[in-house]
């Protein structure tokens, strides 16, 4: 199965490659028409436009005369996509067209249009990632993100360019972030250890938070929806003199008591103990210290109180993935997280060609789980992180740029259990990891058509096997004005988390001699402009992860060992098209084939890695005007996938359709609405854990 699948991928990629190259050579001369379209930098950012869910937009220049018959001035699909600002591929500000690697972006305006309440929801229609939560579809569902055969612990989460992953248990739950703070989200598949170090073995997700606006602006909004959804937000932003600020608050509440059934367990009922209450605050203060220096202080508080309803036990197969599920009516989970940093930017040299950045940050992540049903216990996980970043971005020649610097992060974490039945506390682990690194990335434009980059990072760690070298190389070549080829290689790694190193339980122990997981990521791709109305981006990737860390039950006392190797091959394809004035369409397809090459369990060899192999298809058709009207139909389809590594248990795929709407009722009043899962498709993302079915929401926001 896996061999034929790879052959099919290669044949598909080769056909598309040949077609697009021929098309580009034949039609390359037509781009002169497209080049007459104004570039995005010629216009101010179009405040208040929802745009469509894939980046296509229209903007209005400030000097356009007022008229009731005012003509639309449109940016092409190509202009909007390729000029989208991104940070993660470079560790400096750049654009999508500058990157040799595929990078996918969703902006705050697009998030508003689709009505996404959390970062997890905002990733739903992006290519290159399988963002579906593994325990439900409600607003508080635990985030699970799989990129190129990696799991959530192998995807690095950045907040404004610095890491926030938990080193105690690994990963970061993206449902913690409500979207009122978000300016844009970047997804960089294929790892990023050369620039960011550990945990970037499968990919990088960078959350860019809102920045102060030039004018003093306050935005307040309310949203109501199915199953008791009740959200209120307020944000104030602006600048007075040399001082700027962004201050906001989000309160989100929902009951999530929807009806559901699990046919495999012959079960029907209503979801109980599934409520949630968010209280999130954000503050950002910036000060211009003269013409060359800026100081910015940012703090986020993320608080969440939620019920944990559990899952329906699946009786067959015996000891299967859902066999040990249990429904709970009173279990609770509490999180309170403080993420804060202080950034100093200083322009050197000519001011625009040299930027020195220094950052110090401190994060405090606390999670408490109260088991009030069978075990009568409290589980606490506390993490404190302190970090330092210093880097210099230097364009020392017209065609050459160097980014280099130093990273340091110390993480201390404690995990404990308090058993109420015996009135005793047990510490599972209480330890820390220190990580430091030197890194550099050099980029050169040999000609206007040919660009290459080289990267190198040396990581140092307090772990026994904590030293790691991460090189990278990338290049892109414009065959014509319409056709660009690109290729990349990145070596990645992930250090073991504290649980796998130092856990000490009655039936399991940690392994302090674990080696880091290692990854080798290759990709080749093509960006093909289709006249001035469409853009095709196609990428073939090969991502290998070795020294996989997994639980080994085949020893007297279960422990973690480096026991696996997985190679994932696949395709990411994105096609954006302008069908007519104000009418846009997109299709994106992500195909994954994660094959287990080595395992201590011989029954897993040559099988597909669980959860990570689903194929994803997204599509959308939208209508949008410069005045702010947006209406779109979006499809999200996920293929079937195995839930165990021996591939004896599977979950069926599913397809959902959503309707999104945004209307400007006045210059200051905006109405949004959505109906998700229009046809009420019911499915499970993990055995025994249901989706919420058809849901709706309506929102009203005012800016003044």
mmCIF file of C-alpha atoms in Angstrom, residues 248-571:
data_model
loop_
_atom_site.group_PDB
_atom_site.id
_atom_site.type_symbol
_atom_site.label_atom_id
_atom_site.label_comp_id
_atom_site.label_asym_id
_atom_site.label_seq_id
_atom_site.Cartn_x
_atom_site.Cartn_y
_atom_site.Cartn_z
ATOM 1 C CA UNK A 248 -7.459 43.644 25.557
ATOM 2 C CA UNK A 249 -9.736 41.219 27.366
ATOM 3 C CA UNK A 250 -11.597 38.142 26.160
ATOM 4 C CA UNK A 251 -14.246 36.249 28.079
ATOM 5 C CA UNK A 252 -15.571 33.123 26.378
ATOM 6 C CA UNK A 253 -18.106 30.771 27.917
ATOM 7 C CA UNK A 254 -19.865 27.694 26.519
ATOM 8 C CA UNK A 255 -21.829 24.718 27.833
ATOM 9 C CA UNK A 256 -21.131 22.364 24.879
ATOM 10 C CA UNK A 257 -23.927 20.022 25.957
ATOM 11 C CA UNK A 258 -24.668 18.588 22.527
ATOM 12 C CA UNK A 259 -26.369 15.262 21.701
ATOM 13 C CA UNK A 260 -24.195 12.524 20.232
ATOM 14 C CA UNK A 261 -23.981 8.810 19.588
ATOM 15 C CA UNK A 262 -21.165 6.255 19.368
ATOM 16 C CA UNK A 263 -22.460 3.352 17.247
ATOM 17 C CA UNK A 264 -19.501 1.092 18.112
ATOM 18 C CA UNK A 265 -20.558 1.233 21.770
ATOM 19 C CA UNK A 266 -24.311 1.267 21.107
ATOM 20 C CA UNK A 267 -24.419 4.577 22.970
ATOM 21 C CA UNK A 268 -26.656 7.653 22.663
ATOM 22 C CA UNK A 269 -26.688 10.581 25.034
ATOM 23 C CA UNK A 270 -25.917 14.232 25.689
ATOM 24 C CA UNK A 271 -22.402 15.540 26.297
ATOM 25 C CA UNK A 272 -22.144 16.485 29.966
ATOM 26 C CA UNK A 273 -19.448 18.162 32.068
ATOM 27 C CA UNK A 274 -18.114 19.822 28.902
ATOM 28 C CA UNK A 275 -18.431 23.486 29.880
ATOM 29 C CA UNK A 276 -15.629 26.038 29.637
ATOM 30 C CA UNK A 277 -14.872 29.568 30.804
ATOM 31 C CA UNK A 278 -11.968 31.612 29.401
ATOM 32 C CA UNK A 279 -10.638 34.805 30.979
ATOM 33 C CA UNK A 280 -7.746 36.067 28.834
ATOM 34 C CA UNK A 281 -5.956 39.403 29.182
ATOM 35 C CA UNK A 282 -3.294 40.964 26.955
ATOM 36 C CA UNK A 283 -1.126 44.066 27.388
ATOM 37 C CA UNK A 284 1.537 45.392 25.027
ATOM 38 C CA UNK A 285 3.371 48.688 25.654
ATOM 39 C CA UNK A 286 5.927 50.155 23.267
ATOM 40 C CA UNK A 287 8.147 53.221 23.504
ATOM 41 C CA UNK A 288 10.304 54.917 20.884
ATOM 42 C CA UNK A 289 13.633 55.762 22.539
ATOM 43 C CA UNK A 290 14.720 58.231 19.924
ATOM 44 C CA UNK A 291 14.659 57.554 16.188
ATOM 45 C CA UNK A 292 16.637 54.315 16.301
ATOM 46 C CA UNK A 293 15.557 52.406 19.418
ATOM 47 C CA UNK A 294 12.270 50.815 20.456
ATOM 48 C CA UNK A 295 11.374 49.065 23.706
ATOM 49 C CA UNK A 296 8.328 46.754 23.867
ATOM 50 C CA UNK A 297 6.837 44.977 26.882
ATOM 51 C CA UNK A 298 4.212 42.277 26.266
ATOM 52 C CA UNK A 299 2.232 40.200 28.749
ATOM 53 C CA UNK A 300 -0.495 37.616 28.194
ATOM 54 C CA UNK A 301 -2.597 35.963 30.849
ATOM 55 C CA UNK A 302 -4.462 32.858 29.670
ATOM 56 C CA UNK A 303 -6.942 31.447 32.154
ATOM 57 C CA UNK A 304 -9.314 28.558 31.538
ATOM 58 C CA UNK A 305 -11.683 26.519 33.708
ATOM 59 C CA UNK A 306 -13.241 23.541 31.949
ATOM 60 C CA UNK A 307 -15.017 20.287 32.479
ATOM 61 C CA UNK A 308 -13.402 17.070 31.268
ATOM 62 C CA UNK A 309 -16.215 14.799 30.062
ATOM 63 C CA UNK A 310 -14.056 11.845 29.015
ATOM 64 C CA UNK A 311 -14.954 9.368 26.294
ATOM 65 C CA UNK A 312 -17.334 6.503 25.721
ATOM 66 C CA UNK A 313 -15.710 3.081 26.314
ATOM 67 C CA UNK A 314 -15.397 1.065 23.090
ATOM 68 C CA UNK A 315 -15.830 -2.646 23.976
ATOM 69 C CA UNK A 316 -14.184 -4.035 20.826
ATOM 70 C CA UNK A 317 -11.464 -4.722 20.056
ATOM 71 C CA UNK A 318 -10.310 -5.866 23.461
ATOM 72 C CA UNK A 319 -7.737 -3.391 24.871
ATOM 73 C CA UNK A 320 -8.158 -1.230 21.772
ATOM 74 C CA UNK A 321 -7.648 2.528 21.527
ATOM 75 C CA UNK A 322 -11.007 3.389 23.105
ATOM 76 C CA UNK A 323 -11.296 0.387 25.425
ATOM 77 C CA UNK A 324 -10.185 2.222 28.591
ATOM 78 C CA UNK A 325 -12.302 5.360 28.035
ATOM 79 C CA UNK A 326 -14.657 6.489 30.777
ATOM 80 C CA UNK A 327 -17.298 9.219 30.963
ATOM 81 C CA UNK A 328 -16.926 11.642 33.848
ATOM 82 C CA UNK A 329 -19.509 14.017 35.297
ATOM 83 C CA UNK A 330 -17.288 16.135 37.582
ATOM 84 C CA UNK A 331 -13.625 15.991 36.468
ATOM 85 C CA UNK A 332 -12.168 19.478 35.984
ATOM 86 C CA UNK A 333 -9.110 21.035 34.364
ATOM 87 C CA UNK A 334 -7.715 24.458 35.241
ATOM 88 C CA UNK A 335 -4.979 26.346 33.410
ATOM 89 C CA UNK A 336 -3.471 29.712 34.169
ATOM 90 C CA UNK A 337 -0.549 30.828 32.073
ATOM 91 C CA UNK A 338 1.491 34.032 32.055
ATOM 92 C CA UNK A 339 3.667 34.738 29.007
ATOM 93 C CA UNK A 340 5.727 37.909 29.147
ATOM 94 C CA UNK A 341 8.714 39.381 27.325
ATOM 95 C CA UNK A 342 10.699 42.588 26.938
ATOM 96 C CA UNK A 343 12.183 43.420 23.516
ATOM 97 C CA UNK A 344 14.701 46.085 22.579
ATOM 98 C CA UNK A 345 15.190 46.880 18.874
ATOM 99 C CA UNK A 346 18.007 49.139 17.728
ATOM 100 C CA UNK A 347 18.664 50.264 14.161
ATOM 101 C CA UNK A 348 22.359 50.331 13.347
ATOM 102 C CA UNK A 349 24.284 51.582 10.338
ATOM 103 C CA UNK A 350 22.015 53.188 7.783
ATOM 104 C CA UNK A 351 18.958 52.263 9.830
ATOM 105 C CA UNK A 352 17.125 50.055 7.324
ATOM 106 C CA UNK A 353 19.897 47.530 6.667
ATOM 107 C CA UNK A 354 20.954 46.582 10.198
ATOM 108 C CA UNK A 355 18.731 45.677 13.154
ATOM 109 C CA UNK A 356 19.920 44.524 16.564
ATOM 110 C CA UNK A 357 17.306 42.788 18.726
ATOM 111 C CA UNK A 358 17.585 41.701 22.355
ATOM 112 C CA UNK A 359 14.807 39.937 24.242
ATOM 113 C CA UNK A 360 14.319 38.587 27.741
ATOM 114 C CA UNK A 361 11.223 36.559 28.575
ATOM 115 C CA UNK A 362 9.607 34.657 31.395
ATOM 116 C CA UNK A 363 6.695 32.195 31.177
ATOM 117 C CA UNK A 364 4.732 30.493 33.946
ATOM 118 C CA UNK A 365 2.497 27.618 32.851
ATOM 119 C CA UNK A 366 0.280 25.941 35.422
ATOM 120 C CA UNK A 367 -2.164 23.110 34.787
ATOM 121 C CA UNK A 368 -4.258 21.344 37.396
ATOM 122 C CA UNK A 369 -6.485 18.343 36.775
ATOM 123 C CA UNK A 370 -8.969 17.242 39.419
ATOM 124 C CA UNK A 371 -10.153 13.660 39.095
ATOM 125 C CA UNK A 372 -13.363 13.526 41.104
ATOM 126 C CA UNK A 373 -14.770 10.240 39.851
ATOM 127 C CA UNK A 374 -12.803 7.024 40.274
ATOM 128 C CA UNK A 375 -9.264 7.998 41.354
ATOM 129 C CA UNK A 376 -10.087 10.987 43.625
ATOM 130 C CA UNK A 377 -6.759 12.670 42.943
ATOM 131 C CA UNK A 378 -5.299 16.005 41.920
ATOM 132 C CA UNK A 379 -2.581 16.253 39.279
ATOM 133 C CA UNK A 380 -0.461 19.417 39.140
ATOM 134 C CA UNK A 381 1.958 20.423 36.417
ATOM 135 C CA UNK A 382 3.940 23.643 36.885
ATOM 136 C CA UNK A 383 6.558 25.080 34.559
ATOM 137 C CA UNK A 384 8.705 28.213 34.784
ATOM 138 C CA UNK A 385 10.737 29.328 31.758
ATOM 139 C CA UNK A 386 13.318 32.092 31.559
ATOM 140 C CA UNK A 387 14.930 32.996 28.277
ATOM 141 C CA UNK A 388 17.262 35.344 26.476
ATOM 142 C CA UNK A 389 17.593 36.032 22.756
ATOM 143 C CA UNK A 390 20.064 38.334 21.032
ATOM 144 C CA UNK A 391 20.358 38.594 17.261
ATOM 145 C CA UNK A 392 21.595 40.881 14.513
ATOM 146 C CA UNK A 393 19.912 41.066 11.095
ATOM 147 C CA UNK A 394 22.404 42.680 8.735
ATOM 148 C CA UNK A 395 22.069 43.400 5.031
ATOM 149 C CA UNK A 396 25.769 44.057 4.502
ATOM 150 C CA UNK A 397 25.534 44.184 0.696
ATOM 151 C CA UNK A 398 22.768 44.825 -1.807
ATOM 152 C CA UNK A 399 22.473 41.108 -2.487
ATOM 153 C CA UNK A 400 23.552 39.559 0.833
ATOM 154 C CA UNK A 401 21.918 39.266 4.257
ATOM 155 C CA UNK A 402 23.177 37.685 7.465
ATOM 156 C CA UNK A 403 21.121 36.868 10.551
ATOM 157 C CA UNK A 404 23.077 35.567 13.531
ATOM 158 C CA UNK A 405 22.685 35.430 17.266
ATOM 159 C CA UNK A 406 22.447 33.610 20.561
ATOM 160 C CA UNK A 407 19.557 31.848 22.344
ATOM 161 C CA UNK A 408 19.273 30.696 25.937
ATOM 162 C CA UNK A 409 16.343 29.106 27.754
ATOM 163 C CA UNK A 410 16.058 27.507 31.186
ATOM 164 C CA UNK A 411 12.929 25.503 31.979
ATOM 165 C CA UNK A 412 12.039 24.107 35.393
ATOM 166 C CA UNK A 413 9.010 21.853 35.721
ATOM 167 C CA UNK A 414 7.311 19.959 38.509
ATOM 168 C CA UNK A 415 4.686 17.258 38.153
ATOM 169 C CA UNK A 416 2.947 15.882 41.230
ATOM 170 C CA UNK A 417 -0.076 13.847 42.285
ATOM 171 C CA UNK A 418 -2.079 14.278 45.473
ATOM 172 C CA UNK A 419 -4.098 11.199 46.377
ATOM 173 C CA UNK A 420 -7.063 12.202 48.559
ATOM 174 C CA UNK A 421 -7.785 8.608 49.589
ATOM 175 C CA UNK A 422 -4.479 8.309 51.480
ATOM 176 C CA UNK A 423 -3.829 12.045 51.982
ATOM 177 C CA UNK A 424 -0.409 11.796 50.319
ATOM 178 C CA UNK A 425 1.508 13.710 47.642
ATOM 179 C CA UNK A 426 3.804 12.010 45.133
ATOM 180 C CA UNK A 427 6.268 13.947 42.977
ATOM 181 C CA UNK A 428 6.601 12.405 39.510
ATOM 182 C CA UNK A 429 9.464 14.700 38.499
ATOM 183 C CA UNK A 430 10.985 17.994 39.619
ATOM 184 C CA UNK A 431 13.869 19.039 37.416
ATOM 185 C CA UNK A 432 15.094 21.520 34.829
ATOM 186 C CA UNK A 433 16.722 21.783 31.406
ATOM 187 C CA UNK A 434 19.081 24.552 30.285
ATOM 188 C CA UNK A 435 19.484 25.110 26.550
ATOM 189 C CA UNK A 436 21.805 27.510 24.744
ATOM 190 C CA UNK A 437 22.700 27.946 21.081
ATOM 191 C CA UNK A 438 24.646 29.938 18.515
ATOM 192 C CA UNK A 439 23.063 30.282 15.088
ATOM 193 C CA UNK A 440 23.559 32.007 11.734
ATOM 194 C CA UNK A 441 21.712 32.184 8.415
ATOM 195 C CA UNK A 442 23.360 33.640 5.314
ATOM 196 C CA UNK A 443 21.373 34.538 2.191
ATOM 197 C CA UNK A 444 22.734 35.650 -1.183
ATOM 198 C CA UNK A 445 21.012 36.724 -4.385
ATOM 199 C CA UNK A 446 23.454 35.606 -7.070
ATOM 200 C CA UNK A 447 21.207 37.072 -9.754
ATOM 201 C CA UNK A 448 17.668 38.523 -9.720
ATOM 202 C CA UNK A 449 16.525 34.998 -10.633
ATOM 203 C CA UNK A 450 18.644 32.852 -8.303
ATOM 204 C CA UNK A 451 18.733 32.978 -4.476
ATOM 205 C CA UNK A 452 20.387 30.618 -2.006
ATOM 206 C CA UNK A 453 20.764 30.436 1.752
ATOM 207 C CA UNK A 454 22.912 28.518 4.216
ATOM 208 C CA UNK A 455 22.168 28.055 7.908
ATOM 209 C CA UNK A 456 23.960 26.539 10.885
ATOM 210 C CA UNK A 457 23.074 26.180 14.551
ATOM 211 C CA UNK A 458 24.977 24.630 17.427
ATOM 212 C CA UNK A 459 22.862 23.754 20.457
ATOM 213 C CA UNK A 460 24.233 23.151 23.948
ATOM 214 C CA UNK A 461 22.202 21.586 26.721
ATOM 215 C CA UNK A 462 22.410 20.397 30.294
ATOM 216 C CA UNK A 463 21.188 16.980 29.102
ATOM 217 C CA UNK A 464 23.606 14.067 28.809
ATOM 218 C CA UNK A 465 23.160 13.962 25.022
ATOM 219 C CA UNK A 466 22.176 17.589 24.610
ATOM 220 C CA UNK A 467 24.653 18.827 21.979
ATOM 221 C CA UNK A 468 23.291 19.022 18.454
ATOM 222 C CA UNK A 469 24.303 20.643 15.148
ATOM 223 C CA UNK A 470 21.552 21.717 12.740
ATOM 224 C CA UNK A 471 22.587 22.767 9.218
ATOM 225 C CA UNK A 472 20.230 23.880 6.452
ATOM 226 C CA UNK A 473 20.443 24.878 2.808
ATOM 227 C CA UNK A 474 17.826 26.318 0.464
ATOM 228 C CA UNK A 475 17.585 27.754 -3.027
ATOM 229 C CA UNK A 476 15.041 29.120 -5.471
ATOM 230 C CA UNK A 477 15.360 29.813 -9.158
ATOM 231 C CA UNK A 478 12.979 31.762 -11.396
ATOM 232 C CA UNK A 479 12.831 29.965 -14.735
ATOM 233 C CA UNK A 480 10.630 32.757 -16.058
ATOM 234 C CA UNK A 481 8.648 35.615 -14.573
ATOM 235 C CA UNK A 482 5.855 33.094 -14.043
ATOM 236 C CA UNK A 483 7.663 29.955 -12.869
ATOM 237 C CA UNK A 484 9.857 29.597 -9.778
ATOM 238 C CA UNK A 485 11.521 26.393 -8.552
ATOM 239 C CA UNK A 486 12.632 25.914 -4.940
ATOM 240 C CA UNK A 487 14.415 23.234 -2.898
ATOM 241 C CA UNK A 488 15.431 22.885 0.759
ATOM 242 C CA UNK A 489 17.138 20.626 3.273
ATOM 243 C CA UNK A 490 16.968 21.077 7.063
ATOM 244 C CA UNK A 491 18.328 18.891 9.849
ATOM 245 C CA UNK A 492 16.143 19.038 12.967
ATOM 246 C CA UNK A 493 16.010 17.612 16.460
ATOM 247 C CA UNK A 494 13.881 17.386 19.595
ATOM 248 C CA UNK A 495 15.337 17.042 23.078
ATOM 249 C CA UNK A 496 13.551 14.602 25.421
ATOM 250 C CA UNK A 497 11.014 16.178 27.762
ATOM 251 C CA UNK A 498 11.342 16.032 31.525
ATOM 252 C CA UNK A 499 8.659 13.376 31.939
ATOM 253 C CA UNK A 500 10.405 10.914 29.622
ATOM 254 C CA UNK A 501 13.751 11.650 31.311
ATOM 255 C CA UNK A 502 12.965 11.734 35.008
ATOM 256 C CA UNK A 503 9.437 10.402 35.669
ATOM 257 C CA UNK A 504 9.258 8.124 38.701
ATOM 258 C CA UNK A 505 6.019 6.222 39.095
ATOM 259 C CA UNK A 506 5.016 2.871 40.529
ATOM 260 C CA UNK A 507 4.782 1.223 37.081
ATOM 261 C CA UNK A 508 7.096 3.419 34.991
ATOM 262 C CA UNK A 509 10.392 5.278 35.218
ATOM 263 C CA UNK A 510 12.151 7.855 33.078
ATOM 264 C CA UNK A 511 15.327 7.276 31.108
ATOM 265 C CA UNK A 512 17.977 9.996 31.649
ATOM 266 C CA UNK A 513 20.141 8.558 28.838
ATOM 267 C CA UNK A 514 17.671 9.241 26.035
ATOM 268 C CA UNK A 515 19.105 10.672 22.828
ATOM 269 C CA UNK A 516 17.388 13.543 21.006
ATOM 270 C CA UNK A 517 15.020 12.652 18.203
ATOM 271 C CA UNK A 518 16.587 13.593 14.860
ATOM 272 C CA UNK A 519 14.940 14.705 11.644
ATOM 273 C CA UNK A 520 16.012 15.157 8.029
ATOM 274 C CA UNK A 521 13.583 17.240 5.991
ATOM 275 C CA UNK A 522 13.779 17.634 2.200
ATOM 276 C CA UNK A 523 11.358 19.420 -0.085
ATOM 277 C CA UNK A 524 11.236 20.545 -3.687
ATOM 278 C CA UNK A 525 8.502 22.695 -5.141
ATOM 279 C CA UNK A 526 7.259 25.037 -7.802
ATOM 280 C CA UNK A 527 5.322 28.299 -7.714
ATOM 281 C CA UNK A 528 3.441 28.843 -10.958
ATOM 282 C CA UNK A 529 1.624 32.065 -11.799
ATOM 283 C CA UNK A 530 -1.338 31.593 -14.135
ATOM 284 C CA UNK A 531 -1.575 34.911 -15.926
ATOM 285 C CA UNK A 532 -2.685 37.521 -13.422
ATOM 286 C CA UNK A 533 -5.611 35.526 -12.040
ATOM 287 C CA UNK A 534 -4.174 32.455 -10.320
ATOM 288 C CA UNK A 535 -1.284 30.938 -8.406
ATOM 289 C CA UNK A 536 -0.360 27.275 -7.965
ATOM 290 C CA UNK A 537 2.098 26.287 -5.223
ATOM 291 C CA UNK A 538 3.168 22.654 -5.258
ATOM 292 C CA UNK A 539 5.609 20.956 -2.859
ATOM 293 C CA UNK A 540 6.871 17.376 -2.612
ATOM 294 C CA UNK A 541 8.428 16.538 0.760
ATOM 295 C CA UNK A 542 10.376 13.753 2.418
ATOM 296 C CA UNK A 543 10.692 13.957 6.205
ATOM 297 C CA UNK A 544 12.548 11.314 8.222
ATOM 298 C CA UNK A 545 12.476 11.170 12.031
ATOM 299 C CA UNK A 546 14.876 8.751 13.706
ATOM 300 C CA UNK A 547 15.646 7.836 17.321
ATOM 301 C CA UNK A 548 11.939 8.236 18.014
ATOM 302 C CA UNK A 549 11.194 8.285 21.711
ATOM 303 C CA UNK A 550 8.372 5.955 22.726
ATOM 304 C CA UNK A 551 7.154 3.914 25.654
ATOM 305 C CA UNK A 552 8.603 0.405 25.815
ATOM 306 C CA UNK A 553 6.259 -1.944 27.663
ATOM 307 C CA UNK A 554 8.375 -5.024 26.850
ATOM 308 C CA UNK A 555 10.604 -4.515 29.899
ATOM 309 C CA UNK A 556 9.942 -5.311 33.583
ATOM 310 C CA UNK A 557 9.344 -1.629 34.399
ATOM 311 C CA UNK A 558 7.991 0.414 31.510
ATOM 312 C CA UNK A 559 10.234 3.251 30.383
ATOM 313 C CA UNK A 560 10.990 5.507 27.424
ATOM 314 C CA UNK A 561 13.545 4.450 24.823
ATOM 315 C CA UNK A 562 14.811 5.518 21.399
ATOM 316 C CA UNK A 563 13.073 2.738 19.504
ATOM 317 C CA UNK A 564 11.685 4.022 16.230
ATOM 318 C CA UNK A 565 12.193 5.556 12.810
ATOM 319 C CA UNK A 566 9.518 7.019 10.514
ATOM 320 C CA UNK A 567 9.773 8.405 6.987
ATOM 321 C CA UNK A 568 6.933 10.569 5.704
ATOM 322 C CA UNK A 569 6.523 11.405 2.034
ATOM 323 C CA UNK A 570 3.767 13.506 0.560
ATOM 324 C CA UNK A 571 2.536 16.539 -1.314
#
